[in-house]
Amino acid sequence: MRSDTNTDTGTGTAPGGSEPLALELLVHGVGGTTPQAMLNDPRITRVSGDDTAGIYRRTEDADAERRPAAYRGKPVPDAYSWCNLTSGDGSRALWLLLLPFMVANLAHWMRPPSNSAGLRRTYEMLLRLVSLSLTVLLVAGACEVAMDLVAWQCAGVPVCASSKSWLGFLPAGEPGLRLVIGAVVPVGLTGLLWWLSRRTWYAYESQKPLPTGAPEPRQVDPASPLALPGFWYGRRLVARLRAAHTAAGLLTVAAALLVPPLRRDTQAAVGWTLAGAVIAVALVTVAVAAVAGRSESHIDEVIDHLPSRLLYIGSQAVLVASAAYAGWHRTGWHSSGRLPAAAAFGGLTLLQGVLLLGLAVTAWLMCAPEKGTALRGLGGPAVALLACALAGVLTGGVAQRVADWLDKGATPGMQGSPIAGPPVLLSWQASIIPVLIVVVALVAAVEARRLWRVTRDLTPEIEADYPGEPHDSARTRQIARARAMAGLTDRTPLLVGVIAAMSFVLGAATLAGAWVSDAVPGQATLTWPWICHPLAESAQAVGSWLVGAGVVALVTLGRRAYRDAGARRTIGILWDVGTFWPRAAHPFAPPCYAERAVPDLTWRMTTWTETYAGRIILSGHSQGSVLAAAAAWQLDPRTRGRVALLTYGSPLHRLYGRWFPVYFGREALDSLHDDLHAWRNLWRRTDPIGGPVGVRDVDREPLLDPAAYGRDVDHPLPTPLLAHSDYQVDPAFAAERTMLLVRLPIQDSAGMSSG
């Protein structure tokens, strides 16, 4: 395969002023379809881009611009491959650590539409504060493991430390010094998060969109926020939030170092001065995160270096001073019980609950969402709650596993255990996981019964779709089951809503139980009615095992992904869906690949049409159709008039319209249809992802799947169900592409239309 070959030479117009060249720009979906498969040819040439993302063409078409007459009536296919933006080298496996941050960032874009700028700002501010709490929770979890369980508890108890030879470097009689050494782990974690975020800075946020000085002024439709010039350029906000979250992580470690010696040195002026400094820098950090906002109406290249530097310098100075204060020798100081700072988990959980409740109220007060919106506009708060729950499970799971490992199988905090174990709140939180699993199982059972009924009721419809065929019950059931299973996608909001509601209620109950009893569930229920105690003990044991197993599975998956390209590609599919949106709420979330892909597509279409006065069929499958629509919104009116959109297996309305109504709701898609010269959408009833976009004159009648019920002359072998794949093999695809090309006007180099 040749690479980096520039084929854009010549005029692109055939001798004698004949029809100019037409281009079909193919954009693949999730999973990283190869350019060879997209172009159906093993011989390809990269005409633009790099190994991360590039545009490829069949080698035989590499010089198509020099001989447009050879392509009269048919477009030249170009394939845009963006798979390596999400599933490249082994370091992408580290992104698994950022899963809660990614989920929280998604919630930012799920806000319901509102005419109130104040409510919009309140929603975004609350979500940024929730995201900040997630960073604090993750770093606090690292403090709990390294500083509390290892340095404070195990290293301070001879019976525990004696069996751990690797703890020999920790001084037994110096708990403050042990805390300083243990603080290396959470500080290192904060540094890793900062590095991962900054490492992607230049690869993603630095990719500038089209210049605002386009050949014609861009008409921005208020119904289309994705058309704003600065939407895909978030360097300023990410830099500001990264400084705030890094400072929050370092301040969390500083607080963990400061509280234990401060409780002992009650009259220490130095300690209280440092505590005041921590609080002051923390307030500034919260203020910076709260007031940060995106500059979408223009490309904002000004970065707030001064506030960022002040946060970095202030948090690092406070951390160093706190470490020096904690590590100072104190005669007769010994560690016992849990680290006093561990009680902060309860306060942090309460704070998250208050913020989430405020977020839900704000979303409820916004304008009524359009029909079909997920959870009636409460999808954002529900997803934010799941992000907090996921972060809590990861934090508690690591702490539980480390505690079990340190105490050699005894239950931490119980008689016979050498250590007190993690905060009791983490045990209470782990205990609700079996309850949630039971609830999910009940919902799944109800949905399974509904699925059986739907499959049965679809039989007459299936037989009507294949008239004149000798019907077979097994074949009919197969098709009906595929259609019914595809419909489960539309039931996802129900499951998310049930899990979110139960998590909130049970989370509040666990917080109350931990605070009132100050004991793990098995101990707190000793005096309760007889059935409660065994259930609580069972839930505690099973929950502890489940959270630990979940963490082990995540680490194993990450390790496998680091070594195995196939597993890395599977993980990349998750990021294809979750990282489409810019980092607006959490700077440590995985980077937004669309900040590279959308400018790539808009630059290609604008420069190519301006150079060759040609026409473009923008052809997107699945997630590629979302990228295609986002790129079409970013085009200036002149270029957009030369582009037709062909989508297939598209989640534009079915998923994105329901969960992100401001950006892909009915009004936004109608505006895109009005701005484009032509748009057609192909879909199947068996497709679990794609569906109709619901815009007039866009959706074709659903394609039959399978194409033939049984064997016939045209299909001598059994025809498979294609569901979400292979739309291009259907004759309807070529027919719609041809019709779009006919509908696009032919324009000369001066922009005059003909035909």
PDB file of C-alpha atoms in Angstrom, residues 251-461:
ATOM      1  CA  LEU A 251      -5.456  18.785  47.739  1.00  0.00           C
ATOM      2  CA  THR A 252      -7.188  15.498  48.571  1.00  0.00           C
ATOM      3  CA  VAL A 253      -3.796  13.953  49.326  1.00  0.00           C
ATOM      4  CA  ALA A 254      -2.792  17.040  51.320  1.00  0.00           C
ATOM      5  CA  ALA A 255      -5.948  16.737  53.443  1.00  0.00           C
ATOM      6  CA  ALA A 256      -5.291  13.042  54.058  1.00  0.00           C
ATOM      7  CA  LEU A 257      -1.774  13.925  55.234  1.00  0.00           C
ATOM      8  CA  LEU A 258      -2.904  16.833  57.375  1.00  0.00           C
ATOM      9  CA  VAL A 259      -5.875  15.492  59.334  1.00  0.00           C
ATOM     10  CA  PRO A 260      -4.149  12.718  61.395  1.00  0.00           C
ATOM     11  CA  PRO A 261      -1.322  14.878  62.874  1.00  0.00           C
ATOM     12  CA  LEU A 262      -3.688  17.832  63.260  1.00  0.00           C
ATOM     13  CA  ARG A 263      -6.021  15.740  65.424  1.00  0.00           C
ATOM     14  CA  ARG A 264      -3.061  14.871  67.635  1.00  0.00           C
ATOM     15  CA  ASP A 265      -1.479  18.339  67.719  1.00  0.00           C
ATOM     16  CA  THR A 266      -4.649  20.179  68.711  1.00  0.00           C
ATOM     17  CA  GLN A 267      -2.720  23.353  69.598  1.00  0.00           C
ATOM     18  CA  ALA A 268      -0.433  23.400  66.534  1.00  0.00           C
ATOM     19  CA  ALA A 269      -0.685  26.790  64.849  1.00  0.00           C
ATOM     20  CA  VAL A 270       1.273  25.513  61.861  1.00  0.00           C
ATOM     21  CA  GLY A 271      -1.188  22.718  61.253  1.00  0.00           C
ATOM     22  CA  TRP A 272      -4.227  24.973  61.409  1.00  0.00           C
ATOM     23  CA  THR A 273      -2.525  27.463  59.120  1.00  0.00           C
ATOM     24  CA  LEU A 274      -1.941  24.691  56.600  1.00  0.00           C
ATOM     25  CA  ALA A 275      -5.551  23.583  56.982  1.00  0.00           C
ATOM     26  CA  GLY A 276      -6.665  27.111  56.161  1.00  0.00           C
ATOM     27  CA  ALA A 277      -4.412  27.127  53.117  1.00  0.00           C
ATOM     28  CA  VAL A 278      -5.891  23.814  51.921  1.00  0.00           C
ATOM     29  CA  ILE A 279      -9.412  25.167  52.318  1.00  0.00           C
ATOM     30  CA  ALA A 280      -8.536  28.405  50.526  1.00  0.00           C
ATOM     31  CA  VAL A 281      -6.988  26.668  47.518  1.00  0.00           C
ATOM     32  CA  ALA A 282      -9.881  24.191  47.475  1.00  0.00           C
ATOM     33  CA  LEU A 283     -12.413  27.033  47.293  1.00  0.00           C
ATOM     34  CA  VAL A 284     -10.532  28.586  44.391  1.00  0.00           C
ATOM     35  CA  THR A 285     -10.437  25.183  42.680  1.00  0.00           C
ATOM     36  CA  VAL A 286     -14.180  24.719  43.064  1.00  0.00           C
ATOM     37  CA  ALA A 287     -14.803  28.250  41.789  1.00  0.00           C
ATOM     38  CA  VAL A 288     -12.653  27.702  38.703  1.00  0.00           C
ATOM     39  CA  ALA A 289     -14.438  24.440  37.890  1.00  0.00           C
ATOM     40  CA  ALA A 290     -17.875  25.960  38.527  1.00  0.00           C
ATOM     41  CA  VAL A 291     -17.501  29.039  36.326  1.00  0.00           C
ATOM     42  CA  ALA A 292     -15.690  27.324  33.453  1.00  0.00           C
ATOM     43  CA  GLY A 293     -17.678  27.272  30.239  1.00  0.00           C
ATOM     44  CA  ARG A 294     -17.359  26.395  26.582  1.00  0.00           C
ATOM     45  CA  SER A 295     -16.789  29.011  23.890  1.00  0.00           C
ATOM     46  CA  GLU A 296     -18.733  27.496  21.003  1.00  0.00           C
ATOM     47  CA  SER A 297     -19.818  30.585  19.076  1.00  0.00           C
ATOM     48  CA  HIS A 298     -16.227  31.223  17.975  1.00  0.00           C
ATOM     49  CA  ILE A 299     -12.865  29.455  17.891  1.00  0.00           C
ATOM     50  CA  ASP A 300     -11.333  30.508  21.199  1.00  0.00           C
ATOM     51  CA  GLU A 301      -7.560  30.087  21.100  1.00  0.00           C
ATOM     52  CA  VAL A 302      -6.834  32.038  24.300  1.00  0.00           C
ATOM     53  CA  ILE A 303      -5.773  29.717  27.130  1.00  0.00           C
ATOM     54  CA  ASP A 304      -6.007  30.866  30.745  1.00  0.00           C
ATOM     55  CA  HIS A 305      -2.371  30.286  31.675  1.00  0.00           C
ATOM     56  CA  LEU A 306      -2.388  32.436  34.826  1.00  0.00           C
ATOM     57  CA  PRO A 307      -5.290  30.716  36.688  1.00  0.00           C
ATOM     58  CA  SER A 308      -3.962  27.302  35.693  1.00  0.00           C
ATOM     59  CA  ARG A 309      -0.456  28.068  36.918  1.00  0.00           C
ATOM     60  CA  LEU A 310      -1.770  29.474  40.177  1.00  0.00           C
ATOM     61  CA  LEU A 311      -3.772  26.295  40.781  1.00  0.00           C
ATOM     62  CA  TYR A 312      -0.827  24.047  39.952  1.00  0.00           C
ATOM     63  CA  ILE A 313       1.643  26.019  42.085  1.00  0.00           C
ATOM     64  CA  GLY A 314      -0.777  26.525  44.979  1.00  0.00           C
ATOM     65  CA  SER A 315      -1.849  22.887  45.246  1.00  0.00           C
ATOM     66  CA  GLN A 316       1.713  21.584  44.949  1.00  0.00           C
ATOM     67  CA  ALA A 317       2.985  24.029  47.575  1.00  0.00           C
ATOM     68  CA  VAL A 318       0.236  23.052  50.015  1.00  0.00           C
ATOM     69  CA  LEU A 319       0.919  19.363  49.375  1.00  0.00           C
ATOM     70  CA  VAL A 320       4.643  19.703  50.048  1.00  0.00           C
ATOM     71  CA  ALA A 321       4.024  21.711  53.215  1.00  0.00           C
ATOM     72  CA  SER A 322       1.461  19.175  54.442  1.00  0.00           C
ATOM     73  CA  ALA A 323       3.878  16.313  53.771  1.00  0.00           C
ATOM     74  CA  ALA A 324       6.596  18.099  55.744  1.00  0.00           C
ATOM     75  CA  TYR A 325       4.193  18.723  58.635  1.00  0.00           C
ATOM     76  CA  ALA A 326       2.923  15.119  58.682  1.00  0.00           C
ATOM     77  CA  GLY A 327       6.392  13.582  58.440  1.00  0.00           C
ATOM     78  CA  TRP A 328       7.792  15.514  61.387  1.00  0.00           C
ATOM     79  CA  HIS A 329       8.827  13.239  64.266  1.00  0.00           C
ATOM     80  CA  ARG A 330       6.351  13.102  67.170  1.00  0.00           C
ATOM     81  CA  THR A 331       7.330  11.180  70.276  1.00  0.00           C
ATOM     82  CA  GLY A 332       4.834   8.529  71.332  1.00  0.00           C
ATOM     83  CA  TRP A 333       2.610   8.796  68.265  1.00  0.00           C
ATOM     84  CA  HIS A 334       1.226   5.432  67.153  1.00  0.00           C
ATOM     85  CA  SER A 335      -1.411   4.544  64.596  1.00  0.00           C
ATOM     86  CA  SER A 336      -4.538   2.655  65.585  1.00  0.00           C
ATOM     87  CA  GLY A 337      -7.898   1.972  63.996  1.00  0.00           C
ATOM     88  CA  ARG A 338      -8.772   3.613  60.726  1.00  0.00           C
ATOM     89  CA  LEU A 339      -7.175   6.758  59.380  1.00  0.00           C
ATOM     90  CA  PRO A 340      -9.260   9.691  60.666  1.00  0.00           C
ATOM     91  CA  ALA A 341      -9.498  11.174  57.174  1.00  0.00           C
ATOM     92  CA  ALA A 342     -11.380   8.062  55.986  1.00  0.00           C
ATOM     93  CA  ALA A 343     -14.611   9.572  57.365  1.00  0.00           C
ATOM     94  CA  ALA A 344     -14.527  11.948  54.386  1.00  0.00           C
ATOM     95  CA  PHE A 345     -16.119   9.231  52.224  1.00  0.00           C
ATOM     96  CA  GLY A 346     -19.452   9.802  53.936  1.00  0.00           C
ATOM     97  CA  GLY A 347     -19.315  13.554  53.408  1.00  0.00           C
ATOM     98  CA  LEU A 348     -18.291  13.105  49.793  1.00  0.00           C
ATOM     99  CA  THR A 349     -21.171  10.698  49.158  1.00  0.00           C
ATOM    100  CA  LEU A 350     -23.620  13.137  50.754  1.00  0.00           C
ATOM    101  CA  LEU A 351     -22.259  15.976  48.623  1.00  0.00           C
ATOM    102  CA  GLN A 352     -22.675  13.902  45.462  1.00  0.00           C
ATOM    103  CA  GLY A 353     -26.255  13.082  46.436  1.00  0.00           C
ATOM    104  CA  VAL A 354     -27.093  16.762  46.961  1.00  0.00           C
ATOM    105  CA  LEU A 355     -25.498  17.742  43.633  1.00  0.00           C
ATOM    106  CA  LEU A 356     -27.326  14.966  41.781  1.00  0.00           C
ATOM    107  CA  LEU A 357     -30.625  15.942  43.350  1.00  0.00           C
ATOM    108  CA  GLY A 358     -30.045  19.549  42.308  1.00  0.00           C
ATOM    109  CA  LEU A 359     -29.159  18.375  38.809  1.00  0.00           C
ATOM    110  CA  ALA A 360     -32.397  16.394  38.546  1.00  0.00           C
ATOM    111  CA  VAL A 361     -34.475  19.355  39.771  1.00  0.00           C
ATOM    112  CA  THR A 362     -32.763  21.657  37.267  1.00  0.00           C
ATOM    113  CA  ALA A 363     -33.415  19.237  34.407  1.00  0.00           C
ATOM    114  CA  TRP A 364     -37.060  18.932  35.485  1.00  0.00           C
ATOM    115  CA  LEU A 365     -37.487  22.727  35.461  1.00  0.00           C
ATOM    116  CA  MET A 366     -36.213  23.006  31.898  1.00  0.00           C
ATOM    117  CA  CYS A 367     -38.613  23.162  28.974  1.00  0.00           C
ATOM    118  CA  ALA A 368     -40.622  20.001  28.362  1.00  0.00           C
ATOM    119  CA  PRO A 369     -38.620  17.728  26.056  1.00  0.00           C
ATOM    120  CA  GLU A 370     -40.049  16.457  22.811  1.00  0.00           C
ATOM    121  CA  LYS A 371     -41.886  13.154  22.696  1.00  0.00           C
ATOM    122  CA  GLY A 372     -39.608  10.129  22.854  1.00  0.00           C
ATOM    123  CA  THR A 373     -36.801  11.818  24.786  1.00  0.00           C
ATOM    124  CA  ALA A 374     -35.135   9.336  27.148  1.00  0.00           C
ATOM    125  CA  LEU A 375     -36.533   9.468  30.696  1.00  0.00           C
ATOM    126  CA  ARG A 376     -38.490  12.653  29.878  1.00  0.00           C
ATOM    127  CA  GLY A 377     -35.333  14.751  29.937  1.00  0.00           C
ATOM    128  CA  LEU A 378     -33.885  13.192  33.101  1.00  0.00           C
ATOM    129  CA  GLY A 379     -31.404  11.041  31.192  1.00  0.00           C
ATOM    130  CA  GLY A 380     -28.493  13.337  32.128  1.00  0.00           C
ATOM    131  CA  PRO A 381     -29.033  13.161  35.913  1.00  0.00           C
ATOM    132  CA  ALA A 382     -29.615   9.399  35.696  1.00  0.00           C
ATOM    133  CA  VAL A 383     -26.394   8.825  33.782  1.00  0.00           C
ATOM    134  CA  ALA A 384     -24.464  11.147  36.132  1.00  0.00           C
ATOM    135  CA  LEU A 385     -25.746   9.080  39.061  1.00  0.00           C
ATOM    136  CA  LEU A 386     -24.553   5.901  37.360  1.00  0.00           C
ATOM    137  CA  ALA A 387     -21.116   7.508  36.913  1.00  0.00           C
ATOM    138  CA  CYS A 388     -20.956   8.175  40.662  1.00  0.00           C
ATOM    139  CA  ALA A 389     -22.130   4.638  41.414  1.00  0.00           C
ATOM    140  CA  LEU A 390     -19.541   3.166  39.065  1.00  0.00           C
ATOM    141  CA  ALA A 391     -16.773   5.244  40.645  1.00  0.00           C
ATOM    142  CA  GLY A 392     -17.938   4.134  44.081  1.00  0.00           C
ATOM    143  CA  VAL A 393     -17.906   0.480  43.056  1.00  0.00           C
ATOM    144  CA  LEU A 394     -14.386   0.765  41.624  1.00  0.00           C
ATOM    145  CA  THR A 395     -13.105   2.609  44.691  1.00  0.00           C
ATOM    146  CA  GLY A 396     -14.786   0.274  47.162  1.00  0.00           C
ATOM    147  CA  GLY A 397     -13.804  -2.799  45.178  1.00  0.00           C
ATOM    148  CA  VAL A 398     -10.104  -1.985  45.245  1.00  0.00           C
ATOM    149  CA  ALA A 399     -10.224  -1.162  48.957  1.00  0.00           C
ATOM    150  CA  GLN A 400     -12.097  -4.379  49.780  1.00  0.00           C
ATOM    151  CA  ARG A 401      -9.697  -6.564  47.804  1.00  0.00           C
ATOM    152  CA  VAL A 402      -6.616  -4.977  49.351  1.00  0.00           C
ATOM    153  CA  ALA A 403      -8.099  -5.300  52.844  1.00  0.00           C
ATOM    154  CA  ASP A 404      -8.925  -8.979  52.270  1.00  0.00           C
ATOM    155  CA  TRP A 405      -5.396  -9.572  51.018  1.00  0.00           C
ATOM    156  CA  LEU A 406      -3.780  -7.813  53.989  1.00  0.00           C
ATOM    157  CA  ASP A 407      -5.759  -9.641  56.673  1.00  0.00           C
ATOM    158  CA  LYS A 408      -5.176 -13.112  55.164  1.00  0.00           C
ATOM    159  CA  GLY A 409      -8.813 -14.031  54.729  1.00  0.00           C
ATOM    160  CA  ALA A 410     -10.258 -12.705  57.996  1.00  0.00           C
ATOM    161  CA  THR A 411     -13.099 -10.227  57.674  1.00  0.00           C
ATOM    162  CA  PRO A 412     -11.611  -6.715  58.135  1.00  0.00           C
ATOM    163  CA  GLY A 413     -12.960  -5.034  61.250  1.00  0.00           C
ATOM    164  CA  MET A 414     -14.192  -8.318  62.727  1.00  0.00           C
ATOM    165  CA  GLN A 415     -12.677 -10.310  65.587  1.00  0.00           C
ATOM    166  CA  GLY A 416      -9.445 -12.011  64.549  1.00  0.00           C
ATOM    167  CA  SER A 417      -8.590  -9.481  61.868  1.00  0.00           C
ATOM    168  CA  PRO A 418      -5.296  -7.602  62.349  1.00  0.00           C
ATOM    169  CA  ILE A 419      -6.667  -4.447  60.692  1.00  0.00           C
ATOM    170  CA  ALA A 420      -9.818  -2.373  61.055  1.00  0.00           C
ATOM    171  CA  GLY A 421     -10.423  -2.443  57.309  1.00  0.00           C
ATOM    172  CA  PRO A 422     -11.805   0.228  54.981  1.00  0.00           C
ATOM    173  CA  PRO A 423     -14.507   2.721  56.045  1.00  0.00           C
ATOM    174  CA  VAL A 424     -17.766   0.997  56.916  1.00  0.00           C
ATOM    175  CA  LEU A 425     -19.560   3.028  54.239  1.00  0.00           C
ATOM    176  CA  LEU A 426     -17.695   1.104  51.529  1.00  0.00           C
ATOM    177  CA  SER A 427     -18.955  -2.185  52.992  1.00  0.00           C
ATOM    178  CA  TRP A 428     -22.516  -0.838  53.068  1.00  0.00           C
ATOM    179  CA  GLN A 429     -22.215   0.295  49.450  1.00  0.00           C
ATOM    180  CA  ALA A 430     -20.914  -3.111  48.379  1.00  0.00           C
ATOM    181  CA  SER A 431     -23.874  -4.752  50.140  1.00  0.00           C
ATOM    182  CA  ILE A 432     -26.427  -3.083  47.868  1.00  0.00           C
ATOM    183  CA  ILE A 433     -24.962  -4.620  44.719  1.00  0.00           C
ATOM    184  CA  PRO A 434     -26.743  -7.997  45.197  1.00  0.00           C
ATOM    185  CA  VAL A 435     -29.998  -6.078  45.716  1.00  0.00           C
ATOM    186  CA  LEU A 436     -29.457  -4.174  42.475  1.00  0.00           C
ATOM    187  CA  ILE A 437     -28.708  -7.415  40.656  1.00  0.00           C
ATOM    188  CA  VAL A 438     -31.987  -8.892  41.897  1.00  0.00           C
ATOM    189  CA  VAL A 439     -33.889  -5.811  40.696  1.00  0.00           C
ATOM    190  CA  VAL A 440     -32.199  -5.941  37.291  1.00  0.00           C
ATOM    191  CA  ALA A 441     -32.983  -9.658  37.063  1.00  0.00           C
ATOM    192  CA  LEU A 442     -36.659  -8.964  37.736  1.00  0.00           C
ATOM    193  CA  VAL A 443     -36.739  -6.257  35.055  1.00  0.00           C
ATOM    194  CA  ALA A 444     -34.973  -8.640  32.670  1.00  0.00           C
ATOM    195  CA  ALA A 445     -37.547 -11.352  33.389  1.00  0.00           C
ATOM    196  CA  VAL A 446     -40.409  -8.958  32.655  1.00  0.00           C
ATOM    197  CA  GLU A 447     -38.714  -7.849  29.445  1.00  0.00           C
ATOM    198  CA  ALA A 448     -38.070 -11.466  28.429  1.00  0.00           C
ATOM    199  CA  ARG A 449     -41.761 -12.242  28.732  1.00  0.00           C
ATOM    200  CA  ARG A 450     -42.636  -9.120  26.761  1.00  0.00           C
ATOM    201  CA  LEU A 451     -40.092 -10.160  24.122  1.00  0.00           C
ATOM    202  CA  TRP A 452     -41.770 -13.565  23.819  1.00  0.00           C
ATOM    203  CA  ARG A 453     -45.167 -11.928  23.300  1.00  0.00           C
ATOM    204  CA  VAL A 454     -43.824  -9.483  20.721  1.00  0.00           C
ATOM    205  CA  THR A 455     -42.125 -12.310  18.825  1.00  0.00           C
ATOM    206  CA  ARG A 456     -45.375 -14.261  18.757  1.00  0.00           C
ATOM    207  CA  ASP A 457     -47.432 -11.248  17.631  1.00  0.00           C
ATOM    208  CA  LEU A 458     -45.019 -10.475  14.764  1.00  0.00           C
ATOM    209  CA  THR A 459     -45.804 -13.736  12.938  1.00  0.00           C
ATOM    210  CA  PRO A 460     -48.631 -12.333  10.745  1.00  0.00           C
ATOM    211  CA  GLU A 461     -46.498  -9.300   9.864  1.00  0.00           C
TER     212      GLU A 461
END
